[in-house]
Amino acid sequence: LPAVQDGPEPTPHTQEAHAPEDDFTAKWTRADARQLQRVSDPTTPPRENSMPASQTMPEVPQDFPDMSNDEVWVWDSWPLTDEDGNQYSVKGQEIIFSLVADRSLGFDERHQYAKIGYFYRETGVPADERPENGGWTYGGLVFDEGVTDQIFEDKSFSHQTQWSGSARVFKGGEVKLFFTDVAFYRDAQGQDVKPYDPRLALSVGKVHTTGKDVKLTGFNKVDELLKADGEYYQTGEQNPSFNFRDPFTFEDPAHPGETYMVFEGNTAMPRDEAYCTEEDLGYQAGDPFAETAEEVNASGATYQIANIGLAKAKNDDLTEWEFLPPILSANCVTDQTERPQFVFKDGKSYLFTITHRGTFAAGIDGPEGVYGFVGDGIRSDFQPLNGSGLALGNPTNLNYQQGQPFAPNVDQHPGAFQAYSHYVMPGGLVQSFIDTIGTNDNFVRGGTLAPTVKMDIAGDTTSVDYSYGNGGLGGWADVPANININPGGQV
Ligand code: FRU
Ligand code: FRU
Ligand code: FRU
């Protein structure tokens, strides 16, 4: 792809696969991530998009419909899947899980109060024949009070919350719900008394469909799967604001019968002793735009050391897991590689993850969105898609500050916070939630799913399909099943 601005050359990546157990971690380098600014047009005026259209989500209008009919805030959402990421309906009903919170809270207060809820709707209806808001029925919360706090030995938490994950469906409507079980220990001023405690967890239940009604049973017990270890994955002792969450399970086509999990982590260095190496920077010898490790380490960029973790199941029930070394690090690039997932296509392994503009390290800039990497296996020398890693970003002007979702900069593109938490579905469809649309003079908070968009994924590139839906925007909250189990009359 043509890089238009002067800047460093990206790091060469071979895409070569290593065994899942190997101690090889691909690097999303600063040289790679600096390609983001090379494709941003420095002459773009305020409120316009400076990034390439082929990696930009079409602009979402402010008058969006609410999928929950005002019942709850909705953000991160995931479908019922199998080991290959196919999306299922059960007896003609599509089911999705979402983080939800009470609408009496401010949308930015949601993280400490998140609970997993579910929605359902009839399958097989084209998006343009559904109600505008996607036609979902809100089914309520998955867990009764007092279930997800069981795994915490220290019950003095101030907040006990449920964060993202993924759901696998098995014979007879059994569902294994992988999620992040979180306890916060805060005082009345909101200060941590001790670091928050996120753990990867599993709860098992069942889907029951009666006509058009969907009920969940079970989900009354939680198995703790993994806690950050401090060796591969940073702990709360090493950094109280560490990230460890968002389990996504799958089967590696190269190792049939084994179940793996990717999740969000940080490189396991103590916050104040963290450093980045020449390999994390990834410049080629003699590159006139190279930085030295010394200057990067002095810049504050060492506070941003995300990684994507890998774990392997040790039993068929998927209740026992072991850590493997991280498959990707983003040291001195970004602090959050959230909701990682794999898509397997054309013999390649595509690793996708979301990151915010605000979590990039000093000297790195890029839009909110989903980023992707391609390799020959689940542990590879991953090559960032489209040169930089950006797969689908919000329309953003990198020449101007972003502000915050509650105070979006007036010079920024009104879509800069429009969507987040993108999840890549079969056929390159991408769902996400609406955060903020507009700028300080006129903006609307979201809390419902955005229109689904479509990316074409080919080789080491992606591009937005503007022929999909209406100028590239498909149905609101459209998370369609591609496989129907126990069809009961539905196709
Ligand atoms: C070993 C292996 C290697 C290959 C890698 C790909 O388990 O099959 O031969 O490099 O895994 O996943
Ligand atoms: C900032 C943030 C988000 C994440 C949440 C977790 O809002 O870091 O990226 O969802 O807080 O605490
Ligand atoms: C992404 C995210 C997830 C986390 C959840 C918490 O939007 O930060 O990583 O599980 O939100 O609300």
JSON list of C-alpha atoms in Angstrom, two decimals, residues 146-331:
[
{"chain": "A", "resi": 146, "resn": "GLY", "atom": "CA", "xyz": [-24.21, -13.98, 44.35]},
{"chain": "A", "resi": 147, "resn": "VAL", "atom": "CA", "xyz": [-22.96, -16.37, 41.66]},
{"chain": "A", "resi": 148, "resn": "THR", "atom": "CA", "xyz": [-19.99, -14.58, 40.11]},
{"chain": "A", "resi": 149, "resn": "ASP", "atom": "CA", "xyz": [-18.58, -13.41, 43.47]},
{"chain": "A", "resi": 150, "resn": "GLN", "atom": "CA", "xyz": [-18.07, -17.01, 44.64]},
{"chain": "A", "resi": 151, "resn": "ILE", "atom": "CA", "xyz": [-14.54, -17.34, 43.25]},
{"chain": "A", "resi": 152, "resn": "PHE", "atom": "CA", "xyz": [-13.15, -14.36, 45.20]},
{"chain": "A", "resi": 153, "resn": "GLU", "atom": "CA", "xyz": [-11.64, -15.37, 48.53]},
{"chain": "A", "resi": 154, "resn": "ASP", "atom": "CA", "xyz": [-11.66, -11.74, 49.70]},
{"chain": "A", "resi": 155, "resn": "LYS", "atom": "CA", "xyz": [-15.30, -10.73, 49.79]},
{"chain": "A", "resi": 156, "resn": "SER", "atom": "CA", "xyz": [-14.57, -7.15, 50.92]},
{"chain": "A", "resi": 157, "resn": "PHE", "atom": "CA", "xyz": [-14.92, -5.91, 47.32]},
{"chain": "A", "resi": 158, "resn": "SER", "atom": "CA", "xyz": [-16.67, -2.62, 46.63]},
{"chain": "A", "resi": 159, "resn": "HIS", "atom": "CA", "xyz": [-17.77, -3.71, 43.13]},
{"chain": "A", "resi": 160, "resn": "GLN", "atom": "CA", "xyz": [-18.08, -7.18, 41.66]},
{"chain": "A", "resi": 161, "resn": "THR", "atom": "CA", "xyz": [-18.55, -7.07, 37.94]},
{"chain": "A", "resi": 162, "resn": "GLN", "atom": "CA", "xyz": [-18.63, -9.24, 34.82]},
{"chain": "A", "resi": 163, "resn": "TRP", "atom": "CA", "xyz": [-16.50, -8.29, 31.83]},
{"chain": "A", "resi": 164, "resn": "SER", "atom": "CA", "xyz": [-16.20, -9.61, 28.32]},
{"chain": "A", "resi": 165, "resn": "GLY", "atom": "CA", "xyz": [-15.71, -13.03, 26.97]},
{"chain": "A", "resi": 166, "resn": "SER", "atom": "CA", "xyz": [-17.17, -15.43, 24.46]},
{"chain": "A", "resi": 167, "resn": "ALA", "atom": "CA", "xyz": [-19.73, -18.23, 24.32]},
{"chain": "A", "resi": 168, "resn": "ARG", "atom": "CA", "xyz": [-19.43, -21.72, 22.86]},
{"chain": "A", "resi": 169, "resn": "VAL", "atom": "CA", "xyz": [-22.48, -23.80, 22.06]},
{"chain": "A", "resi": 170, "resn": "PHE", "atom": "CA", "xyz": [-22.54, -27.62, 22.26]},
{"chain": "A", "resi": 171, "resn": "LYS", "atom": "CA", "xyz": [-25.01, -30.46, 21.70]},
{"chain": "A", "resi": 172, "resn": "GLY", "atom": "CA", "xyz": [-28.40, -30.09, 23.36]},
{"chain": "A", "resi": 173, "resn": "GLY", "atom": "CA", "xyz": [-28.09, -26.33, 23.72]},
{"chain": "A", "resi": 174, "resn": "GLU", "atom": "CA", "xyz": [-25.32, -26.48, 26.32]},
{"chain": "A", "resi": 175, "resn": "VAL", "atom": "CA", "xyz": [-23.43, -23.19, 26.51]},
{"chain": "A", "resi": 176, "resn": "LYS", "atom": "CA", "xyz": [-19.98, -22.63, 27.93]},
{"chain": "A", "resi": 177, "resn": "LEU", "atom": "CA", "xyz": [-19.76, -18.96, 28.78]},
{"chain": "A", "resi": 178, "resn": "PHE", "atom": "CA", "xyz": [-16.19, -17.72, 29.10]},
{"chain": "A", "resi": 179, "resn": "PHE", "atom": "CA", "xyz": [-15.93, -14.32, 30.71]},
{"chain": "A", "resi": 180, "resn": "THR", "atom": "CA", "xyz": [-13.85, -12.08, 32.93]},
{"chain": "A", "resi": 181, "resn": "ASP", "atom": "CA", "xyz": [-14.90, -12.19, 36.57]},
{"chain": "A", "resi": 182, "resn": "VAL", "atom": "CA", "xyz": [-13.74, -8.99, 38.28]},
{"chain": "A", "resi": 183, "resn": "ALA", "atom": "CA", "xyz": [-13.60, -7.68, 41.85]},
{"chain": "A", "resi": 184, "resn": "PHE", "atom": "CA", "xyz": [-12.74, -4.05, 42.68]},
{"chain": "A", "resi": 185, "resn": "TYR", "atom": "CA", "xyz": [-11.62, -3.01, 46.15]},
{"chain": "A", "resi": 186, "resn": "ARG", "atom": "CA", "xyz": [-12.22, 0.74, 46.39]},
{"chain": "A", "resi": 187, "resn": "ASP", "atom": "CA", "xyz": [-12.86, 3.19, 49.17]},
{"chain": "A", "resi": 188, "resn": "ALA", "atom": "CA", "xyz": [-15.67, 5.76, 49.28]},
{"chain": "A", "resi": 189, "resn": "GLN", "atom": "CA", "xyz": [-13.51, 8.19, 47.27]},
{"chain": "A", "resi": 190, "resn": "GLY", "atom": "CA", "xyz": [-13.13, 5.61, 44.50]},
{"chain": "A", "resi": 191, "resn": "GLN", "atom": "CA", "xyz": [-9.45, 4.95, 45.30]},
{"chain": "A", "resi": 192, "resn": "ASP", "atom": "CA", "xyz": [-8.14, 1.39, 45.16]},
{"chain": "A", "resi": 193, "resn": "VAL", "atom": "CA", "xyz": [-7.63, -0.11, 48.61]},
{"chain": "A", "resi": 194, "resn": "LYS", "atom": "CA", "xyz": [-5.92, -2.94, 46.77]},
{"chain": "A", "resi": 195, "resn": "PRO", "atom": "CA", "xyz": [-5.57, -3.64, 43.04]},
{"chain": "A", "resi": 196, "resn": "TYR", "atom": "CA", "xyz": [-8.63, -4.85, 41.18]},
{"chain": "A", "resi": 197, "resn": "ASP", "atom": "CA", "xyz": [-8.72, -8.58, 40.55]},
{"chain": "A", "resi": 198, "resn": "PRO", "atom": "CA", "xyz": [-9.74, -9.81, 37.07]},
{"chain": "A", "resi": 199, "resn": "ARG", "atom": "CA", "xyz": [-9.85, -13.57, 36.47]},
{"chain": "A", "resi": 200, "resn": "LEU", "atom": "CA", "xyz": [-10.68, -15.62, 33.39]},
{"chain": "A", "resi": 201, "resn": "ALA", "atom": "CA", "xyz": [-13.69, -17.75, 34.25]},
{"chain": "A", "resi": 202, "resn": "LEU", "atom": "CA", "xyz": [-16.20, -20.25, 32.88]},
{"chain": "A", "resi": 203, "resn": "SER", "atom": "CA", "xyz": [-19.83, -20.88, 33.68]},
{"chain": "A", "resi": 204, "resn": "VAL", "atom": "CA", "xyz": [-21.97, -23.54, 32.03]},
{"chain": "A", "resi": 205, "resn": "GLY", "atom": "CA", "xyz": [-25.67, -23.36, 31.30]},
{"chain": "A", "resi": 206, "resn": "LYS", "atom": "CA", "xyz": [-28.31, -24.23, 28.78]},
{"chain": "A", "resi": 207, "resn": "VAL", "atom": "CA", "xyz": [-30.52, -22.50, 26.23]},
{"chain": "A", "resi": 208, "resn": "HIS", "atom": "CA", "xyz": [-34.23, -23.38, 26.19]},
{"chain": "A", "resi": 209, "resn": "THR", "atom": "CA", "xyz": [-36.45, -22.15, 23.40]},
{"chain": "A", "resi": 210, "resn": "THR", "atom": "CA", "xyz": [-40.24, -22.39, 23.54]},
{"chain": "A", "resi": 211, "resn": "GLY", "atom": "CA", "xyz": [-41.73, -20.95, 20.40]},
{"chain": "A", "resi": 212, "resn": "LYS", "atom": "CA", "xyz": [-40.30, -17.45, 20.24]},
{"chain": "A", "resi": 213, "resn": "ASP", "atom": "CA", "xyz": [-39.24, -17.38, 23.88]},
{"chain": "A", "resi": 214, "resn": "VAL", "atom": "CA", "xyz": [-35.68, -18.04, 25.02]},
{"chain": "A", "resi": 215, "resn": "LYS", "atom": "CA", "xyz": [-34.70, -18.89, 28.59]},
{"chain": "A", "resi": 216, "resn": "LEU", "atom": "CA", "xyz": [-31.33, -19.70, 30.09]},
{"chain": "A", "resi": 217, "resn": "THR", "atom": "CA", "xyz": [-30.84, -22.18, 32.93]},
{"chain": "A", "resi": 218, "resn": "GLY", "atom": "CA", "xyz": [-27.72, -23.24, 34.80]},
{"chain": "A", "resi": 219, "resn": "PHE", "atom": "CA", "xyz": [-25.06, -20.54, 35.05]},
{"chain": "A", "resi": 220, "resn": "ASN", "atom": "CA", "xyz": [-25.23, -21.01, 38.83]},
{"chain": "A", "resi": 221, "resn": "LYS", "atom": "CA", "xyz": [-21.57, -21.92, 39.34]},
{"chain": "A", "resi": 222, "resn": "VAL", "atom": "CA", "xyz": [-18.30, -20.38, 38.17]},
{"chain": "A", "resi": 223, "resn": "ASP", "atom": "CA", "xyz": [-15.00, -22.14, 37.54]},
{"chain": "A", "resi": 224, "resn": "GLU", "atom": "CA", "xyz": [-11.93, -19.97, 37.82]},
{"chain": "A", "resi": 225, "resn": "LEU", "atom": "CA", "xyz": [-9.64, -20.73, 34.87]},
{"chain": "A", "resi": 226, "resn": "LEU", "atom": "CA", "xyz": [-6.65, -18.39, 35.01]},
{"chain": "A", "resi": 227, "resn": "LYS", "atom": "CA", "xyz": [-5.20, -15.54, 37.03]},
{"chain": "A", "resi": 228, "resn": "ALA", "atom": "CA", "xyz": [-2.34, -13.41, 35.70]},
{"chain": "A", "resi": 229, "resn": "ASP", "atom": "CA", "xyz": [0.95, -15.12, 36.57]},
{"chain": "A", "resi": 230, "resn": "GLY", "atom": "CA", "xyz": [3.50, -12.29, 36.61]},
{"chain": "A", "resi": 231, "resn": "GLU", "atom": "CA", "xyz": [5.80, -14.27, 34.34]},
{"chain": "A", "resi": 232, "resn": "TYR", "atom": "CA", "xyz": [4.08, -13.95, 30.96]},
{"chain": "A", "resi": 233, "resn": "TYR", "atom": "CA", "xyz": [1.14, -11.79, 32.02]},
{"chain": "A", "resi": 234, "resn": "GLN", "atom": "CA", "xyz": [1.41, -8.71, 34.22]},
{"chain": "A", "resi": 235, "resn": "THR", "atom": "CA", "xyz": [-0.23, -8.80, 37.67]},
{"chain": "A", "resi": 236, "resn": "GLY", "atom": "CA", "xyz": [-1.79, -6.18, 39.93]},
{"chain": "A", "resi": 237, "resn": "GLU", "atom": "CA", "xyz": [1.34, -6.27, 42.09]},
{"chain": "A", "resi": 238, "resn": "GLN", "atom": "CA", "xyz": [3.42, -5.31, 39.05]},
{"chain": "A", "resi": 239, "resn": "ASN", "atom": "CA", "xyz": [0.98, -2.63, 37.90]},
{"chain": "A", "resi": 240, "resn": "PRO", "atom": "CA", "xyz": [-2.34, -1.85, 39.64]},
{"chain": "A", "resi": 241, "resn": "SER", "atom": "CA", "xyz": [-3.89, -0.81, 36.32]},
{"chain": "A", "resi": 242, "resn": "PHE", "atom": "CA", "xyz": [-2.88, -3.98, 34.48]},
{"chain": "A", "resi": 243, "resn": "ASN", "atom": "CA", "xyz": [-5.13, -5.50, 31.84]},
{"chain": "A", "resi": 244, "resn": "PHE", "atom": "CA", "xyz": [-6.06, -9.18, 31.97]},
{"chain": "A", "resi": 245, "resn": "ARG", "atom": "CA", "xyz": [-9.38, -10.14, 30.42]},
{"chain": "A", "resi": 246, "resn": "ASP", "atom": "CA", "xyz": [-11.59, -11.07, 27.45]},
{"chain": "A", "resi": 247, "resn": "PRO", "atom": "CA", "xyz": [-11.14, -14.86, 26.88]},
{"chain": "A", "resi": 248, "resn": "PHE", "atom": "CA", "xyz": [-11.95, -16.17, 23.38]},
{"chain": "A", "resi": 249, "resn": "THR", "atom": "CA", "xyz": [-11.69, -19.91, 22.73]},
{"chain": "A", "resi": 250, "resn": "PHE", "atom": "CA", "xyz": [-11.16, -21.70, 19.43]},
{"chain": "A", "resi": 251, "resn": "GLU", "atom": "CA", "xyz": [-9.68, -24.77, 17.79]},
{"chain": "A", "resi": 252, "resn": "ASP", "atom": "CA", "xyz": [-6.47, -24.34, 15.80]},
{"chain": "A", "resi": 253, "resn": "PRO", "atom": "CA", "xyz": [-6.97, -25.93, 12.34]},
{"chain": "A", "resi": 254, "resn": "ALA", "atom": "CA", "xyz": [-3.34, -27.10, 12.54]},
{"chain": "A", "resi": 255, "resn": "HIS", "atom": "CA", "xyz": [-3.98, -28.94, 15.84]},
{"chain": "A", "resi": 256, "resn": "PRO", "atom": "CA", "xyz": [-7.45, -30.51, 15.63]},
{"chain": "A", "resi": 257, "resn": "GLY", "atom": "CA", "xyz": [-8.92, -31.62, 18.94]},
{"chain": "A", "resi": 258, "resn": "GLU", "atom": "CA", "xyz": [-7.02, -29.05, 21.01]},
{"chain": "A", "resi": 259, "resn": "THR", "atom": "CA", "xyz": [-8.80, -26.00, 22.41]},
{"chain": "A", "resi": 260, "resn": "TYR", "atom": "CA", "xyz": [-6.92, -22.75, 22.82]},
{"chain": "A", "resi": 261, "resn": "MET", "atom": "CA", "xyz": [-7.83, -19.36, 24.20]},
{"chain": "A", "resi": 262, "resn": "VAL", "atom": "CA", "xyz": [-6.59, -15.87, 23.41]},
{"chain": "A", "resi": 263, "resn": "PHE", "atom": "CA", "xyz": [-7.05, -13.01, 25.88]},
{"chain": "A", "resi": 264, "resn": "GLU", "atom": "CA", "xyz": [-5.89, -9.47, 26.64]},
{"chain": "A", "resi": 265, "resn": "GLY", "atom": "CA", "xyz": [-2.77, -9.10, 28.80]},
{"chain": "A", "resi": 266, "resn": "ASN", "atom": "CA", "xyz": [0.20, -6.88, 29.45]},
{"chain": "A", "resi": 267, "resn": "THR", "atom": "CA", "xyz": [3.88, -7.78, 29.27]},
{"chain": "A", "resi": 268, "resn": "ALA", "atom": "CA", "xyz": [4.87, -8.97, 32.75]},
{"chain": "A", "resi": 269, "resn": "MET", "atom": "CA", "xyz": [7.24, -6.19, 33.84]},
{"chain": "A", "resi": 270, "resn": "PRO", "atom": "CA", "xyz": [6.82, -4.04, 36.96]},
{"chain": "A", "resi": 271, "resn": "ARG", "atom": "CA", "xyz": [5.31, -0.73, 35.81]},
{"chain": "A", "resi": 272, "resn": "ASP", "atom": "CA", "xyz": [8.25, 1.42, 36.86]},
{"chain": "A", "resi": 273, "resn": "GLU", "atom": "CA", "xyz": [10.94, -0.94, 35.62]},
{"chain": "A", "resi": 274, "resn": "ALA", "atom": "CA", "xyz": [9.41, -1.59, 32.20]},
{"chain": "A", "resi": 275, "resn": "TYR", "atom": "CA", "xyz": [11.61, -1.03, 29.18]},
{"chain": "A", "resi": 276, "resn": "CYS", "atom": "CA", "xyz": [11.48, -1.67, 25.47]},
{"chain": "A", "resi": 277, "resn": "THR", "atom": "CA", "xyz": [14.18, -3.23, 23.34]},
{"chain": "A", "resi": 278, "resn": "GLU", "atom": "CA", "xyz": [15.47, -2.56, 19.82]},
{"chain": "A", "resi": 279, "resn": "GLU", "atom": "CA", "xyz": [13.28, -5.53, 18.75]},
{"chain": "A", "resi": 280, "resn": "ASP", "atom": "CA", "xyz": [10.19, -3.84, 20.16]},
{"chain": "A", "resi": 281, "resn": "LEU", "atom": "CA", "xyz": [11.08, -0.80, 18.07]},
{"chain": "A", "resi": 282, "resn": "GLY", "atom": "CA", "xyz": [11.78, -2.90, 14.96]},
{"chain": "A", "resi": 283, "resn": "TYR", "atom": "CA", "xyz": [13.65, -0.38, 12.81]},
{"chain": "A", "resi": 284, "resn": "GLN", "atom": "CA", "xyz": [15.82, -1.53, 9.97]},
{"chain": "A", "resi": 285, "resn": "ALA", "atom": "CA", "xyz": [19.54, -0.70, 10.04]},
{"chain": "A", "resi": 286, "resn": "GLY", "atom": "CA", "xyz": [20.22, 2.81, 8.80]},
{"chain": "A", "resi": 287, "resn": "ASP", "atom": "CA", "xyz": [16.57, 3.94, 8.79]},
{"chain": "A", "resi": 288, "resn": "PRO", "atom": "CA", "xyz": [16.81, 7.75, 9.06]},
{"chain": "A", "resi": 289, "resn": "PHE", "atom": "CA", "xyz": [13.48, 7.82, 10.94]},
{"chain": "A", "resi": 290, "resn": "ALA", "atom": "CA", "xyz": [14.56, 5.30, 13.57]},
{"chain": "A", "resi": 291, "resn": "GLU", "atom": "CA", "xyz": [14.45, 6.08, 17.29]},
{"chain": "A", "resi": 292, "resn": "THR", "atom": "CA", "xyz": [16.83, 4.64, 19.86]},
{"chain": "A", "resi": 293, "resn": "ALA", "atom": "CA", "xyz": [15.60, 2.39, 22.65]},
{"chain": "A", "resi": 294, "resn": "GLU", "atom": "CA", "xyz": [17.08, 4.88, 25.11]},
{"chain": "A", "resi": 295, "resn": "GLU", "atom": "CA", "xyz": [14.97, 7.79, 23.84]},
{"chain": "A", "resi": 296, "resn": "VAL", "atom": "CA", "xyz": [11.81, 5.70, 23.62]},
{"chain": "A", "resi": 297, "resn": "ASN", "atom": "CA", "xyz": [12.33, 4.38, 27.15]},
{"chain": "A", "resi": 298, "resn": "ALA", "atom": "CA", "xyz": [12.75, 7.95, 28.42]},
{"chain": "A", "resi": 299, "resn": "SER", "atom": "CA", "xyz": [9.56, 9.13, 26.64]},
{"chain": "A", "resi": 300, "resn": "GLY", "atom": "CA", "xyz": [6.99, 7.45, 28.88]},
{"chain": "A", "resi": 301, "resn": "ALA", "atom": "CA", "xyz": [6.13, 4.93, 26.15]},
{"chain": "A", "resi": 302, "resn": "THR", "atom": "CA", "xyz": [7.07, 2.10, 28.54]},
{"chain": "A", "resi": 303, "resn": "TYR", "atom": "CA", "xyz": [3.72, 2.53, 30.31]},
{"chain": "A", "resi": 304, "resn": "GLN", "atom": "CA", "xyz": [2.06, 1.00, 27.25]},
{"chain": "A", "resi": 305, "resn": "ILE", "atom": "CA", "xyz": [3.01, -2.67, 27.03]},
{"chain": "A", "resi": 306, "resn": "ALA", "atom": "CA", "xyz": [0.01, -4.70, 25.87]},
{"chain": "A", "resi": 307, "resn": "ASN", "atom": "CA", "xyz": [0.15, -8.30, 24.83]},
{"chain": "A", "resi": 308, "resn": "ILE", "atom": "CA", "xyz": [-2.18, -10.98, 23.52]},
{"chain": "A", "resi": 309, "resn": "GLY", "atom": "CA", "xyz": [-2.04, -14.12, 25.60]},
{"chain": "A", "resi": 310, "resn": "LEU", "atom": "CA", "xyz": [-2.46, -17.74, 24.64]},
{"chain": "A", "resi": 311, "resn": "ALA", "atom": "CA", "xyz": [-3.62, -20.61, 26.84]},
{"chain": "A", "resi": 312, "resn": "LYS", "atom": "CA", "xyz": [-4.35, -24.26, 26.13]},
{"chain": "A", "resi": 313, "resn": "ALA", "atom": "CA", "xyz": [-7.11, -26.42, 27.62]},
{"chain": "A", "resi": 314, "resn": "LYS", "atom": "CA", "xyz": [-5.93, -29.42, 29.62]},
{"chain": "A", "resi": 315, "resn": "ASN", "atom": "CA", "xyz": [-9.27, -31.26, 29.78]},
{"chain": "A", "resi": 316, "resn": "ASP", "atom": "CA", "xyz": [-12.33, -31.82, 27.58]},
{"chain": "A", "resi": 317, "resn": "ASP", "atom": "CA", "xyz": [-14.61, -29.90, 29.96]},
{"chain": "A", "resi": 318, "resn": "LEU", "atom": "CA", "xyz": [-12.42, -26.83, 29.33]},
{"chain": "A", "resi": 319, "resn": "THR", "atom": "CA", "xyz": [-12.21, -26.20, 33.08]},
{"chain": "A", "resi": 320, "resn": "GLU", "atom": "CA", "xyz": [-8.42, -26.57, 33.32]},
{"chain": "A", "resi": 321, "resn": "TRP", "atom": "CA", "xyz": [-6.00, -24.41, 31.38]},
{"chain": "A", "resi": 322, "resn": "GLU", "atom": "CA", "xyz": [-2.32, -23.66, 31.14]},
{"chain": "A", "resi": 323, "resn": "PHE", "atom": "CA", "xyz": [-0.64, -20.48, 30.03]},
{"chain": "A", "resi": 324, "resn": "LEU", "atom": "CA", "xyz": [1.57, -20.43, 26.98]},
{"chain": "A", "resi": 325, "resn": "PRO", "atom": "CA", "xyz": [3.83, -17.47, 26.14]},
{"chain": "A", "resi": 326, "resn": "PRO", "atom": "CA", "xyz": [2.04, -14.48, 24.59]},
{"chain": "A", "resi": 327, "resn": "ILE", "atom": "CA", "xyz": [1.57, -14.64, 20.83]},
{"chain": "A", "resi": 328, "resn": "LEU", "atom": "CA", "xyz": [1.88, -10.88, 20.27]},
{"chain": "A", "resi": 329, "resn": "SER", "atom": "CA", "xyz": [3.36, -7.98, 22.19]},
{"chain": "A", "resi": 330, "resn": "ALA", "atom": "CA", "xyz": [2.85, -4.28, 21.59]},
{"chain": "A", "resi": 331, "resn": "ASN", "atom": "CA", "xyz": [5.56, -2.96, 23.91]}
]
